[in-house]
GROMACS .gro file of C-alpha atoms in nm:
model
  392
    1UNK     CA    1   2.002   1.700   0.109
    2UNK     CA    2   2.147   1.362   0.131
    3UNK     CA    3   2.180   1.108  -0.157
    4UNK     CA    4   2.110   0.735  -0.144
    5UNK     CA    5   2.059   0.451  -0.435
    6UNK     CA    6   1.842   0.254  -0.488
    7UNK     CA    7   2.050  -0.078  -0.524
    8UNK     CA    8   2.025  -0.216  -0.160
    9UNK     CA    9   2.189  -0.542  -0.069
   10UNK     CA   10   1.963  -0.792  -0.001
   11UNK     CA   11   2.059  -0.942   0.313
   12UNK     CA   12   1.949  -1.188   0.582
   13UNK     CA   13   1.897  -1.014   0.925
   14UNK     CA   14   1.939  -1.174   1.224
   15UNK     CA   15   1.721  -1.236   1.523
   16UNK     CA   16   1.834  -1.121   1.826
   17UNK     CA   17   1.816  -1.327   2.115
   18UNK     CA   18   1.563  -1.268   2.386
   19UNK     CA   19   1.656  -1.049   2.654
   20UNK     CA   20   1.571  -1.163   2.995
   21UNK     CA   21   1.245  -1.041   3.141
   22UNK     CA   22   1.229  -0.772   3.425
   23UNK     CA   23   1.050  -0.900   3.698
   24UNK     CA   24   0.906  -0.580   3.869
   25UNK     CA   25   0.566  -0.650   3.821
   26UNK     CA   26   0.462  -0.277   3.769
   27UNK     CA   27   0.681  -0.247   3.501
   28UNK     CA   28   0.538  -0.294   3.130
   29UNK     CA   29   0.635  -0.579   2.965
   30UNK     CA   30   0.898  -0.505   2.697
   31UNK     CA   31   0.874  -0.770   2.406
   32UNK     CA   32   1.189  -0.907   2.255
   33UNK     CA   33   1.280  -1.019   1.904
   34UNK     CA   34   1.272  -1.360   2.029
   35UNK     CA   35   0.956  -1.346   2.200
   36UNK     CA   36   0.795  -1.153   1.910
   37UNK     CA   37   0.891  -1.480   1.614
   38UNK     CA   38   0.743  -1.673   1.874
   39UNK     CA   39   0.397  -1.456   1.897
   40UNK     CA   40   0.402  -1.509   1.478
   41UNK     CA   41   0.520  -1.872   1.477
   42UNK     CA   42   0.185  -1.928   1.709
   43UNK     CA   43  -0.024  -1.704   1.546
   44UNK     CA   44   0.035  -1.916   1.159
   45UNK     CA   45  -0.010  -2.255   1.345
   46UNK     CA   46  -0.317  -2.100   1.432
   47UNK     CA   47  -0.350  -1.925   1.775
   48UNK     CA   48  -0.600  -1.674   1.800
   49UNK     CA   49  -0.435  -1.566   2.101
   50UNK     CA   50  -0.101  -1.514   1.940
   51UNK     CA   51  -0.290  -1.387   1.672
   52UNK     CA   52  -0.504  -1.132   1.884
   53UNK     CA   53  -0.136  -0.979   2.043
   54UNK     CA   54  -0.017  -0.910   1.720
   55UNK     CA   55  -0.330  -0.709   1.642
   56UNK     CA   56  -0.494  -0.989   1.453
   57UNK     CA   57  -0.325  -0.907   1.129
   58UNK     CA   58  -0.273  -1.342   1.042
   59UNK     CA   59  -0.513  -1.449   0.792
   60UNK     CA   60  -0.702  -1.756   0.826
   61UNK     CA   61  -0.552  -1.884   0.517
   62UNK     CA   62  -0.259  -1.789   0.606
   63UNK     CA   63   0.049  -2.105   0.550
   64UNK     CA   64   0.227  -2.257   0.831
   65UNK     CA   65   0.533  -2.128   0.937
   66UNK     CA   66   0.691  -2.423   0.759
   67UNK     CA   67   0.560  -2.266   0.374
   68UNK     CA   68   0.760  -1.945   0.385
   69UNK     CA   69   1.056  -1.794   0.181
   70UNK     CA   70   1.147  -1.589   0.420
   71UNK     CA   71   1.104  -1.470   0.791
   72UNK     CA   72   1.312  -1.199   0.911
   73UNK     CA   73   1.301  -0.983   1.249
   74UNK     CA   74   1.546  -0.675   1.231
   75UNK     CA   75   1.516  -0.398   1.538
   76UNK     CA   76   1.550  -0.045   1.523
   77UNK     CA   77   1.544   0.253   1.777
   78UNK     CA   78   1.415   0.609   1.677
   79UNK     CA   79   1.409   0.878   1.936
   80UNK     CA   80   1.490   0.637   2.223
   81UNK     CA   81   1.207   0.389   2.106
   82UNK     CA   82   1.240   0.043   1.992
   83UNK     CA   83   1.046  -0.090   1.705
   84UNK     CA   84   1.091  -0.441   1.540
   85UNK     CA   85   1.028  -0.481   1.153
   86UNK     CA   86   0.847  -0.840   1.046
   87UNK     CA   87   0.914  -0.926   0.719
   88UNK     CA   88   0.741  -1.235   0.577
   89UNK     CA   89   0.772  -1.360   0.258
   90UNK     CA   90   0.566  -1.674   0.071
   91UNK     CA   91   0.618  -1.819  -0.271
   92UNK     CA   92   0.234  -1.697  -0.322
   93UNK     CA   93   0.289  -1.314  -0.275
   94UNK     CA   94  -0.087  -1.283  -0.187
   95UNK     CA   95   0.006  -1.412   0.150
   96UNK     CA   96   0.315  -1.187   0.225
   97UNK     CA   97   0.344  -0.950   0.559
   98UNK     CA   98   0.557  -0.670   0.585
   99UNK     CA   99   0.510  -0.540   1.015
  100UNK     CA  100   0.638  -0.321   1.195
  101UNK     CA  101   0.563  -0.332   1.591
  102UNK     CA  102   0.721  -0.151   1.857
  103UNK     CA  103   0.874  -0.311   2.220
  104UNK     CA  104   0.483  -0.304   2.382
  105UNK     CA  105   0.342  -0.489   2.048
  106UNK     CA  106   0.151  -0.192   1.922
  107UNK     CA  107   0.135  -0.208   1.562
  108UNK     CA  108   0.273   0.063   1.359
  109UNK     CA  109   0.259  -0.061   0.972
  110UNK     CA  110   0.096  -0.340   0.813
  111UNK     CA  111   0.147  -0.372   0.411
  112UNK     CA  112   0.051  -0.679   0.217
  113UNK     CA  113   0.146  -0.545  -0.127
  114UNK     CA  114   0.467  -0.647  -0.178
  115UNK     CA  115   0.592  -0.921  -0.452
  116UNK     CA  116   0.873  -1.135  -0.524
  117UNK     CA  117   1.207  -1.129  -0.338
  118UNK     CA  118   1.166  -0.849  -0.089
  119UNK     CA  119   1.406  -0.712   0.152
  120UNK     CA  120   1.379  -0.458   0.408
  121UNK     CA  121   1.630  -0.211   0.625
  122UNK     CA  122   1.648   0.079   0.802
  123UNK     CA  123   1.842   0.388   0.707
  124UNK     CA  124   1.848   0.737   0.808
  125UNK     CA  125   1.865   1.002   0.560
  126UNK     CA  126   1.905   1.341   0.672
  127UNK     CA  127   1.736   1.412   0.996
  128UNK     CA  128   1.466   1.122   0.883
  129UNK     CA  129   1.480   0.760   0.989
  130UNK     CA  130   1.285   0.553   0.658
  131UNK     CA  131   1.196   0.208   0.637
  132UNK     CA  132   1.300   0.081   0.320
  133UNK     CA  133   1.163  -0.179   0.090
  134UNK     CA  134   1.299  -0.371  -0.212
  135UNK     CA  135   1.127  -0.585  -0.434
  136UNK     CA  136   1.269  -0.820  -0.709
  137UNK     CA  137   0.979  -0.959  -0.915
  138UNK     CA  138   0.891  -1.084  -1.278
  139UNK     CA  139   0.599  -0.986  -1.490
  140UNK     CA  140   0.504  -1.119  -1.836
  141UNK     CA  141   0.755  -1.399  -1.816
  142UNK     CA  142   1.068  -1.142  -1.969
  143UNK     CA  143   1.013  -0.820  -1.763
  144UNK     CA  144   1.223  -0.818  -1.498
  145UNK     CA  145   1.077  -0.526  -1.235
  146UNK     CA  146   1.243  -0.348  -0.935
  147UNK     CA  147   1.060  -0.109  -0.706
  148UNK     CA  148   1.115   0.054  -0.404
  149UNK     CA  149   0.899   0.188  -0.135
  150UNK     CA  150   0.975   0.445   0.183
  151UNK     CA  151   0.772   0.418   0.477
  152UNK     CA  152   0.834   0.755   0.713
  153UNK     CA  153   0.691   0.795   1.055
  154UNK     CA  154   0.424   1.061   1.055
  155UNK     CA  155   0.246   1.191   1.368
  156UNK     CA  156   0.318   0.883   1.562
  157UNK     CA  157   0.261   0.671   1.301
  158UNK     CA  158   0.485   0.492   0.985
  159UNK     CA  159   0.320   0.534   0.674
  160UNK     CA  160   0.432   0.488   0.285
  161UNK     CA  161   0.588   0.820   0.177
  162UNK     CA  162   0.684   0.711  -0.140
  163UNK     CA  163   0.688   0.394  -0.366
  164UNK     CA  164   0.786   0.378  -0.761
  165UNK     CA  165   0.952   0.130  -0.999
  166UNK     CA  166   1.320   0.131  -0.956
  167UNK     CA  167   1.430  -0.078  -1.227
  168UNK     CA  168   1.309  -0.236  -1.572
  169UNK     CA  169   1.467  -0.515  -1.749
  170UNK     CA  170   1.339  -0.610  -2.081
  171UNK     CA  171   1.538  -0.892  -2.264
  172UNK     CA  172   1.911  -0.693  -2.164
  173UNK     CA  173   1.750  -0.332  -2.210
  174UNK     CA  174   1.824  -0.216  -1.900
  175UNK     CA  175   1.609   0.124  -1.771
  176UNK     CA  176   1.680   0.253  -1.415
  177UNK     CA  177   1.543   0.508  -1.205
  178UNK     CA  178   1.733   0.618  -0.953
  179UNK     CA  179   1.707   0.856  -0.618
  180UNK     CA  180   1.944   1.138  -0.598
  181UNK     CA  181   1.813   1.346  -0.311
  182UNK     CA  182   1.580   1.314  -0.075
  183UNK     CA  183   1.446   1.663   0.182
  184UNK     CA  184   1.140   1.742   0.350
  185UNK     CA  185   1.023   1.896   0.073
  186UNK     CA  186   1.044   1.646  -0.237
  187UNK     CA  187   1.225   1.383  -0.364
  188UNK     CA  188   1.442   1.407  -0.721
  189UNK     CA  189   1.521   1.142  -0.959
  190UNK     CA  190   1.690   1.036  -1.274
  191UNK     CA  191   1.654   0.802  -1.519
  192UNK     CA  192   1.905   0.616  -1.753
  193UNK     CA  193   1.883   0.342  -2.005
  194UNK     CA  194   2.194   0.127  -2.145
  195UNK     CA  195   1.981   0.201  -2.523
  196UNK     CA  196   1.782   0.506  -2.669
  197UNK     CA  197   1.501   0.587  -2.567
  198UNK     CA  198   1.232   0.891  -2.501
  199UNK     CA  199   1.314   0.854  -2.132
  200UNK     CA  200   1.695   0.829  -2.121
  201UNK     CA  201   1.829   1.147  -1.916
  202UNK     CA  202   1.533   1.215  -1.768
  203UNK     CA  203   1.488   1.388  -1.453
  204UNK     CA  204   1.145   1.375  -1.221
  205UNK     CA  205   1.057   1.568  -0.906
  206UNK     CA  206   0.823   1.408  -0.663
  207UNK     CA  207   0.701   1.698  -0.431
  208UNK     CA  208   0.532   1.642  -0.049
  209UNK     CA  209   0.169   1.650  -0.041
  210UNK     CA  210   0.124   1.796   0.346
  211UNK     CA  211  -0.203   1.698   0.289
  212UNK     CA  212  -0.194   1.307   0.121
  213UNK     CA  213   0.230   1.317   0.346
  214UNK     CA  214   0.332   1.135   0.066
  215UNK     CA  215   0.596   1.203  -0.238
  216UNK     CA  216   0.361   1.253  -0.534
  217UNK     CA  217   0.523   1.331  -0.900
  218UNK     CA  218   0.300   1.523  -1.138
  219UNK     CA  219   0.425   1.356  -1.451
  220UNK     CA  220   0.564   1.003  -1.267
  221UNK     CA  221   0.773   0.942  -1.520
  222UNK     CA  222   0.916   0.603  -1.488
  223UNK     CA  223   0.627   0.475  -1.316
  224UNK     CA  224   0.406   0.527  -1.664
  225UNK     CA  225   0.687   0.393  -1.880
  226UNK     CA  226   0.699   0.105  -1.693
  227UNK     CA  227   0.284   0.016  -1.680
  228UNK     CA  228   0.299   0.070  -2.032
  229UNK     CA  229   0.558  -0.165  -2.136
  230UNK     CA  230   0.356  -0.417  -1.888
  231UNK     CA  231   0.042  -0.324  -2.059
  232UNK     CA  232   0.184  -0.360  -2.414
  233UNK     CA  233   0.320  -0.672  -2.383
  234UNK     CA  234   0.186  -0.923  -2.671
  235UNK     CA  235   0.406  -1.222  -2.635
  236UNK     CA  236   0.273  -1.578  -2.505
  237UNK     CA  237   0.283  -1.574  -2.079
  238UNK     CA  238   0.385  -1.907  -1.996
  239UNK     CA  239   0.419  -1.870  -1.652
  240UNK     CA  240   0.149  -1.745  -1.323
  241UNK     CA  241   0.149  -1.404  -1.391
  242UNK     CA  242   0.260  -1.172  -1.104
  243UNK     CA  243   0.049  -0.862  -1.069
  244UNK     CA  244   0.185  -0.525  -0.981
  245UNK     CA  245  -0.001  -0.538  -0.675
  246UNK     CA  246  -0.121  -0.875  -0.505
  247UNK     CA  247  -0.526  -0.902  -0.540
  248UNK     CA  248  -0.554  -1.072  -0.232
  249UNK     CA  249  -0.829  -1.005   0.018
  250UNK     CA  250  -0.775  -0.892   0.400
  251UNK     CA  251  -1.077  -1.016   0.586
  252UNK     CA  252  -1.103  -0.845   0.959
  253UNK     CA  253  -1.174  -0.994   1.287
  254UNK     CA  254  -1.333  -0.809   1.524
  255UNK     CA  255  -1.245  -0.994   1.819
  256UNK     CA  256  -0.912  -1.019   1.706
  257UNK     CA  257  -0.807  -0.645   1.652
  258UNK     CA  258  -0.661  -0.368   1.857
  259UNK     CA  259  -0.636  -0.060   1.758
  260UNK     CA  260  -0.331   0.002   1.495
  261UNK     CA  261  -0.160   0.307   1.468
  262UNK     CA  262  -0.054   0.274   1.103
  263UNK     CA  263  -0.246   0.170   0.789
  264UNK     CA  264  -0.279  -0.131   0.643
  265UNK     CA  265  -0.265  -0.179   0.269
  266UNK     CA  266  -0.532  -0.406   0.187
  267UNK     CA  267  -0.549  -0.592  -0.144
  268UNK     CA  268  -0.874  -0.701  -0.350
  269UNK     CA  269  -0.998  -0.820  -0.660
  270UNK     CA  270  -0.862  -0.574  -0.913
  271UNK     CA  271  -0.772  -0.288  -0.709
  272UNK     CA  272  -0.564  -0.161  -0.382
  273UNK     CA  273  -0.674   0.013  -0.121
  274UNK     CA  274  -0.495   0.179   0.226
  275UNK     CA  275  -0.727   0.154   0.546
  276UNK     CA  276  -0.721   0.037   0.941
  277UNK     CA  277  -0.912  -0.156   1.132
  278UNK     CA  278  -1.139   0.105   1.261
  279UNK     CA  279  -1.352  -0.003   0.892
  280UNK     CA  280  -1.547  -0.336   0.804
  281UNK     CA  281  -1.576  -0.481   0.485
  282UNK     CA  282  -1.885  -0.617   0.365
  283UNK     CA  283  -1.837  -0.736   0.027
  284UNK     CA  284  -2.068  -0.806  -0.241
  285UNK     CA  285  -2.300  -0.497  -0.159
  286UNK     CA  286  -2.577  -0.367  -0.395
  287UNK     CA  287  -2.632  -0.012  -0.423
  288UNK     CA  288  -2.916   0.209  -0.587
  289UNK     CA  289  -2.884   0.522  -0.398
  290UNK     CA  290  -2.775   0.837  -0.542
  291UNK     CA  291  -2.695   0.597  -0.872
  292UNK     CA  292  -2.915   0.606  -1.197
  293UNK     CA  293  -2.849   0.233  -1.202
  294UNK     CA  294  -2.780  -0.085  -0.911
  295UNK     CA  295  -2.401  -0.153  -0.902
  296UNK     CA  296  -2.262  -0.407  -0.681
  297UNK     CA  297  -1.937  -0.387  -0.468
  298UNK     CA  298  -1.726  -0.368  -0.148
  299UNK     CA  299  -1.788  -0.174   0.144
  300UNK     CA  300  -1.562  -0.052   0.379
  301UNK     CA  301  -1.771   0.114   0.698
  302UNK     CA  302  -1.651   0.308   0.983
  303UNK     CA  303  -1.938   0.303   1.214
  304UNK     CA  304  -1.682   0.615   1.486
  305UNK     CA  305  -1.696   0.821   1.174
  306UNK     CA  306  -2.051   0.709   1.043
  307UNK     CA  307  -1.852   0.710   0.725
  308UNK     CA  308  -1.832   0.444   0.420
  309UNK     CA  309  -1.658   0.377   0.142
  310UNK     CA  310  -1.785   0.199  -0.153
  311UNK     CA  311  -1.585   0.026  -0.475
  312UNK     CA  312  -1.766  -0.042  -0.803
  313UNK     CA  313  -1.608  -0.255  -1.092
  314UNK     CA  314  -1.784  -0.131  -1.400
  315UNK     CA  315  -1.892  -0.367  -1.607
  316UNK     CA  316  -1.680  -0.398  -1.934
  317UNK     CA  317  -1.716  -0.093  -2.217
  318UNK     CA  318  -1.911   0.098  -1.927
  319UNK     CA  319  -1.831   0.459  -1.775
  320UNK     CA  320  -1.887   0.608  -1.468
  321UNK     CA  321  -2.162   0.836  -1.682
  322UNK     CA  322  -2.454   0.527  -1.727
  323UNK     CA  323  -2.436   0.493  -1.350
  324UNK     CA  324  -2.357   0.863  -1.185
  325UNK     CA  325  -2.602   1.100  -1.204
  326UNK     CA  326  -2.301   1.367  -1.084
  327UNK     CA  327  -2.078   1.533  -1.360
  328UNK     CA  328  -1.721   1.479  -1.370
  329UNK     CA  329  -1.478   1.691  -1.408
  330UNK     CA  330  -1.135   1.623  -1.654
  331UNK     CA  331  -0.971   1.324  -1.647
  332UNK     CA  332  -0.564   1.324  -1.555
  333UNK     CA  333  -0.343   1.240  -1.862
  334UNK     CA  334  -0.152   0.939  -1.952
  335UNK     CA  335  -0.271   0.565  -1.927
  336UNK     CA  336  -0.424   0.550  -1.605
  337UNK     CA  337  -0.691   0.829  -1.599
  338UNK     CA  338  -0.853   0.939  -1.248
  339UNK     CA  339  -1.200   1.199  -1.273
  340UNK     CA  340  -1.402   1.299  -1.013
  341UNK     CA  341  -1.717   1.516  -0.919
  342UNK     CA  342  -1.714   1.776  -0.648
  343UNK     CA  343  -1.849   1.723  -0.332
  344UNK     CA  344  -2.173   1.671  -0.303
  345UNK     CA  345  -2.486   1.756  -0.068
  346UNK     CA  346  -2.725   1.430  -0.011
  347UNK     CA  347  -2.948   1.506   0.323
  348UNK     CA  348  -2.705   1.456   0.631
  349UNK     CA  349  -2.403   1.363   0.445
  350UNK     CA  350  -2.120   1.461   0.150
  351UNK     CA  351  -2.074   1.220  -0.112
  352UNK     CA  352  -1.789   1.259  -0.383
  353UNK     CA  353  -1.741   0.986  -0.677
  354UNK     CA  354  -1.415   0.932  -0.787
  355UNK     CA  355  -1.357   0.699  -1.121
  356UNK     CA  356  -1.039   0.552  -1.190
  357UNK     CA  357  -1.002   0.353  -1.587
  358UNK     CA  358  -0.711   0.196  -1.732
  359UNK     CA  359  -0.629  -0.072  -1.957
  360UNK     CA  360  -1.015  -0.127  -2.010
  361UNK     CA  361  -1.087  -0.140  -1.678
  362UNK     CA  362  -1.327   0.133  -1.504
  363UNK     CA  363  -1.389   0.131  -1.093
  364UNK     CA  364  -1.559   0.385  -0.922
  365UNK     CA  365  -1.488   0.510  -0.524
  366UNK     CA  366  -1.795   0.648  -0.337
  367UNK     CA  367  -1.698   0.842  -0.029
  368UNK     CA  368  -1.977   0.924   0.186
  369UNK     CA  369  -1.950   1.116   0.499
  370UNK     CA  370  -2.140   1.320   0.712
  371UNK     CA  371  -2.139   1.707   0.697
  372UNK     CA  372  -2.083   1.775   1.042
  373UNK     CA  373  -1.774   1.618   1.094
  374UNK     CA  374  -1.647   1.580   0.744
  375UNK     CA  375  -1.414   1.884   0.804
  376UNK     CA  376  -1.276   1.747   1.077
  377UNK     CA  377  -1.182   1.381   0.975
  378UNK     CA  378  -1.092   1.512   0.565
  379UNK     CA  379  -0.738   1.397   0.577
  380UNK     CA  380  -0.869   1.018   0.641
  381UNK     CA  381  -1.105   1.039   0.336
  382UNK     CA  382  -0.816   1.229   0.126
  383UNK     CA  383  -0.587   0.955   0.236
  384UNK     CA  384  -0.811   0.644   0.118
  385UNK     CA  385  -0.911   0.848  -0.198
  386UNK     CA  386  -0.507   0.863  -0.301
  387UNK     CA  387  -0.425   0.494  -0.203
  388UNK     CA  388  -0.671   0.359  -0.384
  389UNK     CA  389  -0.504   0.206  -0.749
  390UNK     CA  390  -0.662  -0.051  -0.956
  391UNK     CA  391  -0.445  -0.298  -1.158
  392UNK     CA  392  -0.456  -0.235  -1.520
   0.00000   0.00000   0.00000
């Protein structure tokens, strides 16, 4: 095992200059830093061409390149490959892209979640090569928030292994939770304060899930100390508040989009969820089936899979019980409670109900799938079932 911190330098990284072309004609085209800012540059003034290259991940309401904080291409080479990490960042965090293509522009990671002053690097720990993220950010006017995220390259593809808060500020009380070691098998942590406190000289384990390959902690700590103190804030917000998670939406184009290897982390109206571009959202959906009552929501469909996933916002005060006709079983501890019911047999297809509540808030995720291929594709549903978050 190999230890790292979490404090990472935030630094400007360069773009390289282009490389000249090869000209043998049967050769792929390799794309170059240089040529890949130019692809983005395009793609924000609004070429659907550009745009269409780079897997169609630009917004329409995307800013100009002349509206950014930030636009950095760094490179990297794993295993002989070359991948380039896009990292844009907008004073509206709704609007930020964090990409990572390789040298033939196939898309590998796209993640829209991140806030504030970001920076991004490569590092390899151990045998592993991680993409790093750091975020600097502000909520409630006085808490001053760091968190940090580790995307890992997983069966061809670079997904988010880990992500927790890394640092609270409160008015000079100073908590910080730090990485010690890092294996194939978990991740351990420690936490300090500079005043006491019930988490001071804590320690946290956050073991691999094989099946959700990510870093999960059974008692997340930090994380929970940290939503609290956001959620029990009473003093006057002055300033735009900055959500955990941006609640913007991620509207895909059909003609637009190649396939992407990676996931996407796509925000929405209250909640977060982790999908490609293999599913459609239809939003604003009404649904009576297998409900005792209507609820309306988004869809996400995956018409390969013959698969959909639908969100609910409960109205305020309201369960999951006045609308499921399925039982739930116990809810996890702490804050933010997840339940869900056990999967269940409705003609051709499995549905399961999953309810997630916190800080007065109740949404409900329908999975629905059919039988004769759930087996087969139950990592993807697992996978959207423990992305999904709402913001309390």
């Amino acid at each position: 095992m190999k230890s790292i911190a979490l404090y990472i330098t935030l630094a400007a990284f360069i773009i390289l200059p282009g490389c000249s072309e090869n000209s043998n004609e049967t050769e792929t085209k390799k794309i170059t830093a240089a040529g890949l800012q130019k692809l983005f540059e395009d793609a924000l003034w609004g070429s659907s061409e550009a745009n269409m290259q780079l897997s169609g991940i630009i917004n329409p309401d995307t800013p100009p390149t002349d509206s950014f904080n930030k636009f950095e291409i760094d490179s990297f080479t794993v295993n002989g490959k070359k991948y380039f990490t896009v990292l844009i960042e907008y004073p509206v965090p709704v609007y930020n892209i964090l990409a990572v293509y390789d040298d033939e522009l196939n898309l590998y990671l796209y993640d829209n979640s991140l806030n504030g002053n970001i920076a991004v690097k490569w590092q390899k720990i151990g045998d592993k090569n991680f993409l790093i993220a750091f975020e600097k950010f502000i909520s409630k006017d006085l808490l001053k928030l760091e968190r940090l995220s580790l995307y890992a390259f997983q069966d061809s593809s670079l997904n988010l292994v880990y992500r927790a808060f890394s640092k609270l500020d409160k008015a000079g009380d100073v908590y910080t939770h730090t990485i010690d070691s890092i294996d194939d098998e978990m991740i351990s942590t420690s936490i300090k304060s500079n005043k006491r406190s019930s988490i001071n000289n804590k320690a946290d384990v956050f073991y691999f899930d094989s099946d959700k390959k990510r870093y999960i902690s059974s008692a997340d700590i930090f994380n929970n100390f940290v939503m609290n103190e956001i959620k029990n804030a009473k003093w006057l917000i002055e300033k735009p508040e900055l959500t955990i998670e941006t609640a913007g939406k991620f509207e895909t184009n059909e003609e637009s989009t190649r396939q992407v290897t990676g996931t996407m982390n796509r925000g929405f109206e209250g909640f977060q969820i982790e999908i490609n571009s293999d599913w459609k959202v239809v939003e604003n959906v009404s649904v009576k089936a297998n409900l005792k009552r209507k609820l309306t929501g988004t869809r996400f469909i995956n018409e390969n899979l013959g698969a959909q996933v639908t969100v609910f916002k409960l109205p305020a005060g309201k369960t999951a019980e006045r609308y499921v006709r399925y039982k739930f079983g116990k809810p996890t501890q702490g804050d933010y409670k997840v339940r869900s019911t056990e999967l269940i047999e409705s003609g051709k297809n499995y549905i399961r109900f999953i309810e997630h509540s916190c800080g007065g808030k109740n949404f409900i995720l329908m999975i629905e799938a059919p039988k004769n291929t759930y087996k087969a594709n139950e990592k993807i549903y697992d996978d959207i079932e423990t992305s999904f978050f709402i913001e309390c």
